[in-house]
């Protein structure tokens, strides 16, 4: 049924033969373009649409990366010629420092192996940062931050600190950055298949759910607001990244919106994750990573999950969060 605006154009709620023909042609062109994109364009970039059990392409033609949809050798050879470097941020504040050793050791085993990697650890306990042997071309920098009595404040400050890191240290010294949760560990390859301008990870808790179940911020007063009829996927706040330029813009925007909300006494439902989802609804990611890239250890593996690459470990929040 057409809306009132359509009625004024078509004079009727029943589509004319000419209109049906026009719609059919548009559908044919879209399907043809999608076919060409999947058959010719994506393979040149090391990707394919061979998986039929999962969504491998967004409506805006961004790849959704699953096991079996990319050629790791081809992608690595492309990026090795570019001599790229990848930064990663991780926040180990308060008792979360207990997860850092496992994070760093598994990152050495699986995260951009064979490439230049610089991990930045934000912590209020710099003396407790573990010594982990790193391969040549890989390094770690510890950045002290103040403690907090509320885990929500720790979460909220991430965007500010990521923004400052890029502006003050990384511009001109790298190309890509990923922002990852410390209470997680790597189990499998996380490499060049994940690179892109703006990169999001689909949340493992909601990827089978209808959009109405996504825990977006639903209060219109908040700058993280996503209306009931809006949204694409629900993305993780615990893993995102992309080019320095794109992540800087994301961090600045989310920080600004968060601070503006705070001045009005508003805290979004899931802090920076809510603001991130609002941002990525408006600014579509150029690459979307499947839940393989941030699974949850308390969940059993579903049949479409052929590999778990990175996962949040089982933990007792009452023990590690200051105000849980």
Tab-separated table of C-alpha atoms in Angstrom:
chain	number	residue	atom	x	y	z
A	1	UNK	CA	0.000	0.000	0.000
A	2	UNK	CA	1.362	3.399	-0.968
A	3	UNK	CA	1.617	6.258	1.484
A	4	UNK	CA	-0.281	9.485	0.994
A	5	UNK	CA	2.689	11.010	-0.800
A	6	UNK	CA	2.659	8.137	-3.276
A	7	UNK	CA	-1.091	8.516	-3.785
A	8	UNK	CA	-0.597	12.061	-4.971
A	9	UNK	CA	1.768	10.790	-7.629
A	10	UNK	CA	-0.112	7.705	-8.786
A	11	UNK	CA	-3.703	8.841	-8.163
A	12	UNK	CA	-4.445	5.357	-6.892
A	13	UNK	CA	-3.310	2.793	-4.382
A	14	UNK	CA	-3.160	0.208	-7.179
A	15	UNK	CA	0.180	0.344	-9.090
A	16	UNK	CA	-0.156	0.886	-12.820
A	17	UNK	CA	1.355	-1.503	-15.358
A	18	UNK	CA	3.960	1.134	-16.173
A	19	UNK	CA	4.900	1.461	-12.521
A	20	UNK	CA	5.149	-2.317	-12.103
A	21	UNK	CA	7.418	-2.471	-15.132
A	22	UNK	CA	9.598	0.313	-13.719
A	23	UNK	CA	9.868	-1.433	-10.343
A	24	UNK	CA	10.695	-4.722	-12.068
A	25	UNK	CA	13.473	-3.066	-14.068
A	26	UNK	CA	14.916	-1.526	-10.909
A	27	UNK	CA	14.910	-4.905	-9.198
A	28	UNK	CA	16.578	-6.531	-12.212
A	29	UNK	CA	19.265	-3.834	-12.256
A	30	UNK	CA	19.878	-4.169	-8.521
A	31	UNK	CA	20.135	-7.950	-8.687
A	32	UNK	CA	22.418	-7.695	-11.726
A	33	UNK	CA	24.659	-5.168	-9.961
A	34	UNK	CA	24.780	-7.391	-6.883
A	35	UNK	CA	25.649	-10.400	-9.045
A	36	UNK	CA	28.490	-8.519	-10.775
A	37	UNK	CA	29.735	-7.188	-7.438
A	38	UNK	CA	29.820	-10.647	-5.842
A	39	UNK	CA	31.176	-12.462	-8.895
A	40	UNK	CA	33.843	-10.027	-10.071
A	41	UNK	CA	34.538	-7.135	-7.675
A	42	UNK	CA	34.732	-8.925	-4.319
A	43	UNK	CA	37.089	-11.730	-5.496
A	44	UNK	CA	39.566	-9.098	-6.679
A	45	UNK	CA	39.571	-7.787	-3.122
A	46	UNK	CA	40.020	-11.248	-1.630
A	47	UNK	CA	36.353	-11.788	-0.689
A	48	UNK	CA	33.474	-13.891	-1.986
A	49	UNK	CA	29.774	-14.544	-1.349
A	50	UNK	CA	30.064	-18.340	-1.295
A	51	UNK	CA	28.406	-18.798	2.125
A	52	UNK	CA	24.660	-19.188	1.670
A	53	UNK	CA	23.771	-19.894	5.306
A	54	UNK	CA	24.594	-16.357	6.468
A	55	UNK	CA	24.382	-12.773	5.251
A	56	UNK	CA	27.660	-11.938	3.479
A	57	UNK	CA	26.787	-8.518	2.063
A	58	UNK	CA	24.935	-5.595	3.624
A	59	UNK	CA	22.270	-3.633	1.716
A	60	UNK	CA	24.902	-0.905	1.205
A	61	UNK	CA	27.317	-3.488	-0.305
A	62	UNK	CA	29.742	-3.757	2.595
A	63	UNK	CA	31.205	-7.272	3.063
A	64	UNK	CA	30.141	-9.214	6.142
A	65	UNK	CA	33.208	-11.263	7.018
A	66	UNK	CA	32.733	-14.924	7.965
A	67	UNK	CA	35.011	-17.915	7.763
A	68	UNK	CA	34.991	-19.074	4.167
A	69	UNK	CA	34.271	-15.673	2.635
A	70	UNK	CA	37.845	-14.448	2.167
A	71	UNK	CA	41.219	-15.530	0.847
A	72	UNK	CA	43.730	-14.889	3.678
A	73	UNK	CA	46.838	-15.470	1.541
A	74	UNK	CA	45.703	-13.030	-1.146
A	75	UNK	CA	44.711	-10.386	1.374
A	76	UNK	CA	47.970	-10.702	3.316
A	77	UNK	CA	50.028	-10.378	0.130
A	78	UNK	CA	48.135	-7.212	-0.834
A	79	UNK	CA	48.667	-5.521	2.520
A	80	UNK	CA	52.268	-6.709	2.949
A	81	UNK	CA	53.145	-4.716	-0.153
A	82	UNK	CA	51.682	-1.634	1.538
A	83	UNK	CA	53.823	-2.113	4.677
A	84	UNK	CA	50.894	-1.293	6.957
A	85	UNK	CA	50.943	-0.944	10.730
A	86	UNK	CA	48.022	-1.620	13.060
A	87	UNK	CA	47.391	-0.036	16.444
A	88	UNK	CA	45.174	-1.616	19.085
A	89	UNK	CA	43.800	-0.052	22.251
A	90	UNK	CA	42.830	-1.958	25.362
A	91	UNK	CA	41.627	-0.623	28.721
A	92	UNK	CA	42.815	-2.519	31.812
A	93	UNK	CA	41.451	-0.342	34.611
A	94	UNK	CA	40.967	-1.574	38.159
A	95	UNK	CA	40.555	-5.320	38.505
A	96	UNK	CA	40.310	-5.698	34.730
A	97	UNK	CA	44.109	-5.828	34.791
A	98	UNK	CA	43.708	-9.549	35.580
A	99	UNK	CA	42.649	-10.197	31.965
A	100	UNK	CA	45.541	-8.403	30.310
A	101	UNK	CA	48.107	-11.223	30.256
A	102	UNK	CA	45.783	-13.615	28.462
A	103	UNK	CA	44.755	-10.887	26.025
A	104	UNK	CA	48.354	-10.005	25.144
A	105	UNK	CA	49.589	-13.597	24.874
A	106	UNK	CA	46.764	-14.663	22.571
A	107	UNK	CA	47.127	-11.460	20.520
A	108	UNK	CA	50.732	-12.451	19.835
A	109	UNK	CA	49.490	-15.765	18.521
A	110	UNK	CA	46.582	-14.597	16.351
A	111	UNK	CA	46.239	-10.805	15.913
A	112	UNK	CA	47.783	-9.551	12.646
A	113	UNK	CA	50.614	-12.056	12.810
A	114	UNK	CA	53.449	-11.022	10.482
A	115	UNK	CA	52.496	-7.339	10.509
A	116	UNK	CA	53.603	-4.311	12.516
A	117	UNK	CA	51.404	-4.027	15.588
A	118	UNK	CA	51.463	-1.485	18.415
A	119	UNK	CA	49.232	-2.204	21.411
A	120	UNK	CA	48.354	0.690	23.715
A	121	UNK	CA	47.308	-0.321	27.239
A	122	UNK	CA	45.370	2.254	29.260
A	123	UNK	CA	45.569	1.370	32.939
A	124	UNK	CA	45.563	2.784	36.456
A	125	UNK	CA	47.901	-0.044	37.520
A	126	UNK	CA	50.963	0.323	35.281
A	127	UNK	CA	53.149	-1.636	37.708
A	128	UNK	CA	50.934	-4.694	37.223
A	129	UNK	CA	51.193	-4.830	33.430
A	130	UNK	CA	52.622	-8.295	32.641
A	131	UNK	CA	55.788	-8.856	30.667
A	132	UNK	CA	54.860	-10.615	27.440
A	133	UNK	CA	57.436	-11.493	24.799
A	134	UNK	CA	56.528	-9.838	21.522
A	135	UNK	CA	57.726	-10.672	18.021
A	136	UNK	CA	59.913	-8.247	16.036
A	137	UNK	CA	57.886	-5.318	14.724
A	138	UNK	CA	55.386	-5.574	17.557
A	139	UNK	CA	55.420	-3.364	20.626
A	140	UNK	CA	53.424	-2.328	23.678
A	141	UNK	CA	53.013	1.089	25.277
A	142	UNK	CA	51.463	1.615	28.714
A	143	UNK	CA	49.445	4.814	29.183
A	144	UNK	CA	48.459	5.659	32.793
A	145	UNK	CA	44.883	6.790	33.432
A	146	UNK	CA	43.070	7.659	36.672
A	147	UNK	CA	40.919	5.153	38.532
A	148	UNK	CA	37.151	5.456	38.746
A	149	UNK	CA	34.452	4.381	41.191
A	150	UNK	CA	31.932	3.716	38.401
A	151	UNK	CA	32.520	1.271	35.556
A	152	UNK	CA	30.182	3.407	33.432
A	153	UNK	CA	32.650	6.313	33.689
A	154	UNK	CA	35.522	4.053	32.636
A	155	UNK	CA	33.457	2.943	29.664
A	156	UNK	CA	32.469	6.500	28.789
A	157	UNK	CA	36.029	7.851	28.780
A	158	UNK	CA	37.204	5.370	26.167
A	159	UNK	CA	36.137	7.567	23.254
A	160	UNK	CA	37.922	10.583	24.702
A	161	UNK	CA	41.140	8.637	25.231
A	162	UNK	CA	40.994	7.026	21.787
A	163	UNK	CA	40.504	10.457	20.246
A	164	UNK	CA	43.505	11.894	22.094
A	165	UNK	CA	45.676	8.884	21.267
A	166	UNK	CA	45.051	9.278	17.539
A	167	UNK	CA	45.467	13.059	17.576
A	168	UNK	CA	48.582	13.150	19.749
A	169	UNK	CA	50.457	9.950	18.878
A	170	UNK	CA	49.187	8.073	15.860
A	171	UNK	CA	48.593	10.516	13.045
A	172	UNK	CA	51.386	10.009	10.554
A	173	UNK	CA	52.579	6.862	12.369
A	174	UNK	CA	50.099	4.225	11.242
A	175	UNK	CA	47.070	3.515	9.152
A	176	UNK	CA	44.618	1.339	11.072
A	177	UNK	CA	43.386	0.970	14.639
A	178	UNK	CA	41.200	-1.489	16.528
A	179	UNK	CA	39.646	-0.812	19.924
A	180	UNK	CA	39.178	-4.036	21.871
A	181	UNK	CA	37.911	-5.196	25.274
A	182	UNK	CA	40.587	-6.510	27.612
A	183	UNK	CA	38.352	-9.162	29.190
A	184	UNK	CA	38.612	-11.141	25.966
A	185	UNK	CA	41.056	-13.445	24.264
A	186	UNK	CA	41.952	-14.567	20.741
A	187	UNK	CA	41.336	-18.109	19.520
A	188	UNK	CA	41.938	-17.787	15.790
A	189	UNK	CA	43.199	-15.532	13.038
A	190	UNK	CA	42.232	-11.856	13.157
A	191	UNK	CA	44.037	-10.277	10.244
A	192	UNK	CA	43.875	-8.272	7.038
A	193	UNK	CA	40.369	-9.485	6.184
A	194	UNK	CA	39.158	-7.121	8.935
A	195	UNK	CA	40.696	-3.946	7.506
A	196	UNK	CA	38.509	-1.179	6.162
A	197	UNK	CA	37.551	2.450	6.524
A	198	UNK	CA	35.007	1.998	9.314
A	199	UNK	CA	34.751	-1.516	10.755
A	200	UNK	CA	31.991	-2.811	13.031
A	201	UNK	CA	31.442	-6.175	14.715
A	202	UNK	CA	27.961	-7.701	14.932
A	203	UNK	CA	27.006	-8.377	18.542
A	204	UNK	CA	26.784	-12.145	19.212
A	205	UNK	CA	23.824	-11.699	21.528
A	206	UNK	CA	21.441	-10.203	18.988
A	207	UNK	CA	22.340	-11.314	15.481
A	208	UNK	CA	19.424	-13.773	15.327
A	209	UNK	CA	16.965	-11.340	16.924
A	210	UNK	CA	14.487	-9.062	15.163
A	211	UNK	CA	15.491	-5.403	15.139
A	212	UNK	CA	12.775	-4.617	17.696
A	213	UNK	CA	14.794	-6.569	20.282
A	214	UNK	CA	18.028	-4.631	19.773
A	215	UNK	CA	18.961	-2.711	22.955
A	216	UNK	CA	19.370	0.646	21.213
A	217	UNK	CA	18.901	3.825	23.208
A	218	UNK	CA	15.174	4.480	22.716
A	219	UNK	CA	14.743	7.826	24.500
A	220	UNK	CA	14.473	10.650	21.941
A	221	UNK	CA	16.121	13.016	24.428
A	222	UNK	CA	19.435	11.191	24.060
A	223	UNK	CA	21.839	11.836	21.206
A	224	UNK	CA	22.288	8.069	21.024
A	225	UNK	CA	18.607	7.672	20.105
A	226	UNK	CA	17.652	5.126	17.452
A	227	UNK	CA	13.967	5.011	16.527
A	228	UNK	CA	11.973	1.766	16.452
A	229	UNK	CA	11.989	1.585	12.655
A	230	UNK	CA	15.699	2.428	12.366
A	231	UNK	CA	18.897	0.419	12.640
A	232	UNK	CA	20.748	-2.202	10.620
A	233	UNK	CA	22.610	-4.573	12.955
A	234	UNK	CA	23.373	-4.249	16.645
A	235	UNK	CA	27.129	-3.698	16.927
A	236	UNK	CA	29.571	-4.456	19.764
A	237	UNK	CA	31.161	-1.693	21.771
A	238	UNK	CA	33.907	-4.171	22.699
A	239	UNK	CA	35.441	-4.385	19.231
A	240	UNK	CA	35.472	-1.823	16.455
A	241	UNK	CA	38.061	-0.091	14.297
A	242	UNK	CA	39.141	0.998	10.862
A	243	UNK	CA	41.353	3.697	9.426
A	244	UNK	CA	42.750	6.308	11.781
A	245	UNK	CA	40.714	9.020	10.058
A	246	UNK	CA	37.401	7.177	10.354
A	247	UNK	CA	37.917	6.040	13.947
A	248	UNK	CA	38.987	9.545	14.960
A	249	UNK	CA	35.764	10.951	13.536
A	250	UNK	CA	33.731	8.254	15.292
A	251	UNK	CA	35.478	8.854	18.633
A	252	UNK	CA	35.086	12.644	18.426
A	253	UNK	CA	31.412	12.413	17.526
A	254	UNK	CA	30.550	9.828	20.182
A	255	UNK	CA	32.497	11.732	22.815
A	256	UNK	CA	30.769	14.999	21.916
A	257	UNK	CA	27.333	13.405	21.994
A	258	UNK	CA	28.055	11.598	25.245
A	259	UNK	CA	29.236	14.784	26.935
A	260	UNK	CA	26.246	16.752	25.642
A	261	UNK	CA	23.928	14.070	27.040
A	262	UNK	CA	25.752	14.149	30.381
A	263	UNK	CA	25.219	17.899	30.706
A	264	UNK	CA	21.493	17.205	30.472
A	265	UNK	CA	21.646	14.365	32.997
A	266	UNK	CA	21.259	11.618	30.389
A	267	UNK	CA	23.288	8.411	30.307
A	268	UNK	CA	22.583	6.208	27.294
A	269	UNK	CA	21.403	2.663	27.933
A	270	UNK	CA	24.776	1.088	27.124
A	271	UNK	CA	27.066	4.108	27.377
A	272	UNK	CA	29.518	4.358	24.473
A	273	UNK	CA	28.075	1.253	22.794
A	274	UNK	CA	24.750	3.067	22.410
A	275	UNK	CA	26.457	6.103	20.892
A	276	UNK	CA	28.518	3.861	18.617
A	277	UNK	CA	25.368	2.170	17.314
A	278	UNK	CA	23.748	5.519	16.630
A	279	UNK	CA	26.863	6.680	14.783
A	280	UNK	CA	27.052	3.541	12.646
A	281	UNK	CA	23.382	3.732	11.768
A	282	UNK	CA	24.036	7.157	10.216
A	283	UNK	CA	27.579	6.433	8.986
A	284	UNK	CA	27.442	2.930	7.554
A	285	UNK	CA	30.518	0.766	8.178
A	286	UNK	CA	32.511	-0.119	5.076
A	287	UNK	CA	33.135	-3.577	6.505
A	288	UNK	CA	31.127	-5.620	8.996
A	289	UNK	CA	32.711	-8.464	10.958
A	290	UNK	CA	30.572	-11.440	11.927
A	291	UNK	CA	30.133	-12.564	15.558
A	292	UNK	CA	33.231	-14.752	15.041
A	293	UNK	CA	35.139	-11.572	15.921
A	294	UNK	CA	33.632	-11.172	19.386
A	295	UNK	CA	31.833	-14.256	20.613
A	296	UNK	CA	30.829	-14.852	24.249
A	297	UNK	CA	32.405	-17.763	26.082
A	298	UNK	CA	29.243	-18.534	28.040
A	299	UNK	CA	27.370	-19.189	24.762
A	300	UNK	CA	27.461	-22.483	22.920
A	301	UNK	CA	28.705	-22.196	19.339
A	302	UNK	CA	25.938	-22.052	16.753
A	303	UNK	CA	26.252	-24.083	13.538
A	304	UNK	CA	26.979	-21.038	11.370
A	305	UNK	CA	29.946	-20.116	13.599
A	306	UNK	CA	32.691	-22.184	11.960
A	307	UNK	CA	35.439	-20.552	14.037
A	308	UNK	CA	35.658	-18.302	17.075
A	309	UNK	CA	38.396	-15.733	16.557
A	310	UNK	CA	37.954	-13.495	19.602
A	311	UNK	CA	35.668	-13.902	22.588
A	312	UNK	CA	34.699	-12.347	25.871
A	313	UNK	CA	35.723	-14.584	28.766
A	314	UNK	CA	33.379	-15.769	31.498
A	315	UNK	CA	33.572	-13.484	34.524
A	316	UNK	CA	31.779	-12.355	37.663
A	317	UNK	CA	30.968	-8.685	37.192
A	318	UNK	CA	30.292	-8.236	40.893
A	319	UNK	CA	33.936	-9.053	41.561
A	320	UNK	CA	35.573	-6.847	38.935
A	321	UNK	CA	33.332	-3.804	38.520
A	322	UNK	CA	33.631	-1.146	41.226
A	323	UNK	CA	29.883	-0.438	41.409
A	324	UNK	CA	28.384	-3.591	39.916
